[in-house]
Short mmCIF file of C-alpha atoms and ligand atoms in Angstrom, two decimals:
data_model
loop_
_atom_site.label_atom_id
_atom_site.label_comp_id
_atom_site.label_asym_id
_atom_site.label_seq_id
_atom_site.Cartn_x
_atom_site.Cartn_y
_atom_site.Cartn_z
CA SER I 258 247.31 -22.38 -111.02
CA SER I 259 249.23 -23.63 -114.07
CA ARG I 260 250.75 -21.24 -116.56
CA ILE I 261 249.57 -22.00 -120.10
CA VAL I 262 251.36 -20.75 -123.22
CA VAL I 263 249.56 -21.18 -126.55
CA LEU I 264 251.24 -21.21 -129.98
CA ILE I 265 249.17 -20.29 -133.03
CA SER I 266 249.47 -19.45 -136.71
CA GLY I 267 245.91 -18.52 -137.60
CA SER I 268 242.36 -17.94 -136.45
CA GLY I 269 242.89 -19.17 -132.91
CA SER I 270 239.41 -20.58 -132.34
CA ASN I 271 240.95 -23.31 -130.17
CA LEU I 272 242.87 -20.66 -128.26
CA GLN I 273 239.52 -18.90 -127.69
CA ALA I 274 237.92 -22.10 -126.41
CA ILE I 275 240.79 -22.56 -123.93
CA ILE I 276 240.64 -18.92 -122.79
CA ASP I 277 236.87 -19.20 -122.27
CA ALA I 278 237.16 -22.47 -120.33
CA SER I 279 240.03 -21.15 -118.19
CA ASN I 280 237.82 -18.28 -117.05
CA GLN I 281 235.63 -20.74 -115.17
CA ASP I 282 236.12 -21.03 -111.40
CA ASP I 283 237.20 -24.66 -111.30
CA TYR I 284 239.89 -24.28 -113.99
CA GLN I 285 243.37 -24.49 -112.43
CA GLY I 286 245.14 -22.82 -115.35
CA LYS I 287 245.61 -19.44 -116.95
CA VAL I 288 246.78 -18.50 -120.45
CA VAL I 289 249.76 -16.25 -119.71
CA GLY I 290 251.11 -15.85 -123.23
CA VAL I 291 250.28 -16.38 -126.89
CA LEU I 292 252.96 -16.70 -129.57
CA SER I 293 252.45 -16.63 -133.31
CA ASN I 294 254.80 -17.11 -136.25
CA LYS I 295 252.46 -14.89 -138.30
CA ALA I 296 251.88 -11.23 -137.52
CA ASP I 297 248.37 -11.26 -139.04
CA ALA I 298 247.04 -14.28 -137.12
CA TYR I 299 243.56 -13.39 -135.83
CA GLY I 300 244.32 -15.35 -132.67
CA LEU I 301 246.63 -12.50 -131.62
CA THR I 302 243.62 -10.17 -131.57
CA ARG I 303 241.67 -12.71 -129.51
CA ALA I 304 244.52 -12.81 -126.99
CA GLN I 305 244.82 -9.04 -126.82
CA ASN I 306 241.06 -8.76 -126.30
CA ALA I 307 241.46 -11.07 -123.32
CA GLY I 308 244.35 -9.03 -121.91
CA ILE I 309 246.93 -11.74 -122.63
CA ASP I 310 250.53 -10.92 -123.63
CA THR I 311 251.38 -11.74 -127.23
CA VAL I 312 254.63 -12.29 -129.12
CA THR I 313 255.08 -12.56 -132.87
CA LEU I 314 258.20 -14.34 -134.03
CA SER I 315 258.34 -14.62 -137.80
CA HIS I 316 260.19 -17.60 -139.19
CA LYS I 317 261.05 -15.40 -142.17
CA ASP I 318 263.50 -13.47 -140.00
CA PHE I 319 265.66 -16.56 -139.44
CA ASP I 320 268.08 -18.43 -141.68
CA SER I 321 267.32 -21.89 -140.42
CA ARG I 322 264.68 -23.92 -138.61
CA GLU I 323 267.20 -24.60 -135.84
CA GLN I 324 267.81 -20.88 -135.24
CA TYR I 325 264.09 -20.11 -135.29
CA ASP I 326 263.26 -22.82 -132.80
CA LEU I 327 266.03 -21.69 -130.44
CA ALA I 328 264.62 -18.15 -130.48
CA LEU I 329 261.13 -19.55 -129.96
CA ILE I 330 262.31 -21.57 -126.94
CA GLU I 331 263.65 -18.36 -125.38
CA LYS I 332 260.40 -16.47 -125.96
CA ILE I 333 258.35 -19.31 -124.51
CA ASP I 334 260.62 -19.82 -121.49
CA ALA I 335 260.27 -16.14 -120.62
CA PHE I 336 256.64 -16.91 -119.72
CA LYS I 337 257.74 -19.69 -117.32
CA PRO I 338 255.07 -22.05 -118.64
CA ASP I 339 253.88 -25.30 -117.08
CA VAL I 340 252.30 -26.41 -120.35
CA ILE I 341 252.75 -25.42 -124.00
CA VAL I 342 249.68 -25.81 -126.17
CA LEU I 343 250.00 -25.97 -129.95
CA ALA I 344 246.71 -24.72 -131.38
CA GLY I 345 246.98 -24.53 -135.14
CA PHE I 346 250.70 -23.77 -134.99
CA MET I 347 251.65 -24.77 -138.53
CA ARG I 348 255.35 -25.41 -138.10
CA ILE I 349 257.43 -28.56 -138.03
CA LEU I 350 259.43 -28.54 -134.80
CA THR I 351 263.09 -29.48 -134.36
CA ALA I 352 264.09 -32.35 -132.10
CA GLU I 353 265.81 -29.84 -129.83
CA PHE I 354 262.57 -27.88 -129.37
CA VAL I 355 260.53 -31.00 -128.66
CA GLN I 356 263.11 -32.34 -126.18
CA HIS I 357 263.27 -29.00 -124.36
CA PHE I 358 259.54 -29.17 -123.58
CA GLN I 359 259.33 -32.95 -123.31
CA GLY I 360 256.22 -34.06 -121.45
CA LYS I 361 254.55 -30.67 -121.40
CA LEU I 362 253.93 -30.07 -125.09
CA LEU I 363 250.41 -30.73 -126.41
CA ASN I 364 249.05 -30.62 -129.96
CA ILE I 365 245.67 -30.92 -131.61
CA HIS I 366 245.52 -32.59 -134.99
CA PRO I 367 242.41 -32.70 -137.20
CA SER I 368 242.25 -36.44 -137.87
CA LEU I 369 241.79 -39.71 -136.07
CA LEU I 370 245.51 -40.39 -135.61
CA PRO I 371 247.39 -42.44 -136.71
CA LYS I 372 245.36 -41.70 -139.84
CA TYR I 373 246.26 -38.64 -141.93
CA GLN I 374 249.34 -37.22 -140.32
CA GLY I 375 250.39 -33.97 -142.00
CA LEU I 376 248.21 -31.58 -143.99
CA ASN I 377 244.81 -31.55 -145.81
CA THR I 378 243.31 -34.08 -143.44
CA HIS I 379 239.65 -33.31 -144.22
CA GLN I 380 240.08 -33.69 -147.98
CA ARG I 381 242.06 -36.89 -147.50
CA ALA I 382 239.29 -38.39 -145.34
CA LEU I 383 236.76 -37.48 -148.05
CA ASP I 384 238.93 -38.88 -150.84
CA ALA I 385 239.31 -42.16 -148.94
CA GLY I 386 235.52 -42.46 -148.59
CA ASP I 387 235.74 -42.58 -144.78
CA LYS I 388 232.41 -42.75 -142.97
CA GLU I 389 233.91 -41.20 -139.88
CA HIS I 390 236.55 -38.61 -139.23
CA GLY I 391 237.65 -36.65 -136.22
CA VAL I 392 240.30 -35.01 -134.13
CA SER I 393 243.09 -36.07 -131.79
CA VAL I 394 244.86 -34.35 -128.92
CA HIS I 395 248.30 -35.82 -128.27
CA PHE I 396 251.62 -35.27 -126.56
CA VAL I 397 254.26 -34.03 -128.97
CA THR I 398 257.31 -36.22 -129.54
CA GLU I 399 260.00 -36.05 -132.19
CA GLU I 400 257.87 -38.06 -134.58
CA LEU I 401 255.64 -35.63 -136.54
CA ASP I 402 251.99 -36.12 -135.44
CA GLY I 403 253.19 -39.39 -133.92
CA GLY I 404 253.17 -38.74 -130.17
CA PRO I 405 250.87 -40.64 -127.83
CA VAL I 406 247.18 -39.82 -128.22
CA ILE I 407 245.40 -38.49 -125.13
CA LEU I 408 241.84 -38.01 -126.37
CA GLN I 409 239.97 -38.27 -129.67
CA ALA I 410 236.52 -37.22 -130.83
CA LYS I 411 234.77 -38.66 -133.88
CA VAL I 412 232.40 -36.98 -136.31
CA PRO I 413 230.28 -38.58 -139.02
CA VAL I 414 231.00 -37.96 -142.70
CA PHE I 415 227.80 -37.38 -144.71
CA ASP I 416 227.26 -37.82 -148.44
CA GLY I 417 227.98 -34.57 -150.23
CA ASP I 418 230.13 -33.13 -147.45
CA SER I 419 232.76 -30.65 -148.58
CA SER I 420 236.12 -30.28 -146.90
CA ASP I 421 234.79 -27.08 -145.26
CA ASP I 422 231.73 -28.92 -143.91
CA LEU I 423 233.99 -31.47 -142.30
CA ALA I 424 236.38 -28.87 -140.97
CA GLU I 425 233.48 -27.09 -139.27
CA ARG I 426 232.16 -30.32 -137.73
CA VAL I 427 235.65 -31.19 -136.49
CA HIS I 428 236.18 -27.71 -135.05
CA GLU I 429 233.12 -28.09 -132.82
CA GLN I 430 234.69 -31.20 -131.31
CA GLU I 431 238.10 -29.54 -131.03
CA HIS I 432 236.60 -26.76 -128.93
CA ARG I 433 235.09 -29.38 -126.64
CA ILE I 434 238.08 -31.69 -126.13
CA TYR I 435 241.11 -29.38 -126.16
CA PRO I 436 240.09 -27.28 -123.11
CA LEU I 437 239.30 -30.54 -121.32
CA VAL I 438 242.71 -32.10 -121.96
CA VAL I 439 244.47 -28.87 -120.94
CA LYS I 440 242.38 -28.90 -117.75
CA TRP I 441 243.51 -32.46 -117.00
CA PHE I 442 247.11 -31.38 -117.44
CA CYS I 443 246.66 -28.33 -115.19
CA ASP I 444 245.04 -30.59 -112.57
CA LYS I 445 248.23 -32.71 -112.78
CA ARG I 446 246.23 -35.75 -113.80
CA LEU I 447 247.96 -36.13 -117.16
CA THR I 448 251.54 -37.24 -117.75
CA MET I 449 253.60 -38.74 -120.53
CA ALA I 450 255.50 -41.86 -119.56
CA SER I 451 258.63 -42.71 -121.52
CA ALA I 452 260.57 -45.94 -121.63
CA ASN I 453 263.32 -47.42 -123.74
CA ILE I 454 262.27 -50.92 -124.62
CA ALA I 455 264.75 -53.06 -126.54
CA GLY I 456 266.40 -49.94 -127.93
CA LYS I 457 263.14 -48.38 -129.03
CA GLN I 458 261.69 -45.29 -127.37
CA VAL I 459 258.08 -45.87 -126.33
CA GLU I 460 255.79 -43.15 -125.00
CA GLN I 461 252.38 -43.43 -123.43
CA ALA I 462 249.88 -40.84 -122.21
CA ILE I 463 248.61 -41.58 -118.72
CA LEU I 464 245.46 -40.11 -117.16
CA ASP I 465 244.99 -40.53 -113.42
CA GLY I 466 241.56 -41.40 -112.09
CA ASN I 467 239.32 -39.35 -109.71
C1 GAR C 680 242.59 -26.80 -136.12
O1 GAR C 680 241.64 -27.48 -136.88
C2 GAR C 680 243.74 -27.72 -135.74
O2 GAR C 680 243.32 -29.04 -135.53
C3 GAR C 680 244.60 -27.62 -136.97
O3 GAR C 680 244.56 -26.26 -137.33
C4 GAR C 680 243.28 -25.72 -136.96
C5 GAR C 680 243.49 -24.43 -136.20
O4 GAR C 680 242.27 -23.77 -136.00
N1 GAR C 680 245.94 -28.04 -136.69
C6 GAR C 680 246.73 -28.63 -137.60
O5 GAR C 680 246.38 -28.86 -138.74
C7 GAR C 680 248.12 -29.03 -137.08
N2 GAR C 680 248.87 -29.67 -138.11
P1 GAR C 680 242.17 -22.53 -135.02
O6 GAR C 680 243.30 -21.56 -135.40
O7 GAR C 680 240.84 -21.92 -135.27
O8 GAR C 680 242.32 -23.03 -133.61
#
């Protein structure tokens, strides 16, 4: 069974969805650790309720992003993870961090990437008058929210929707697709292929059949 480590900053509803899914018989993965950069993240309580080890590592205790990420790498490595799942972990990662976990670092982003990288995705979709919005699960590369997409889910945008309405609709889809992608990874069906083509790094997510 694969060892899953989840990184959070907040509510952890995606963490909960992955814990719940991993409790099913045919799930070849187990959440062995949860790390947060915020001591008051509700996701820590969810993890503790499920008997999962937790670590809080506050970025405020470090002088630089580089130093924080190095400490975070150590804490994560201590769990000997097969896959690292970013679930609402609201930190920009250094190149060193991303390279260290190359090919086994997953993120969920609340937009139909490549649209709306960064923050406030629901409001930006509303402001643009989009008729559909959604969520993407992707491999993490050095390019912020730019790694290869593995799976997306779309939701409709209705007249009069608020940003909260959209966020709620997107969350429902997140809780459906993130546990599924993590399952694929644990089943060793999912890999990230990397190639240097004419001096440019190109990455692609690959899902095996069967
Ligand atoms: C999710 O909507 C996730 O897509 C988003 O944070 C939320 C976390 O919710 N992630 C990002 O915005 C990453 N930049 P949760 O704590 O309830 O899982």
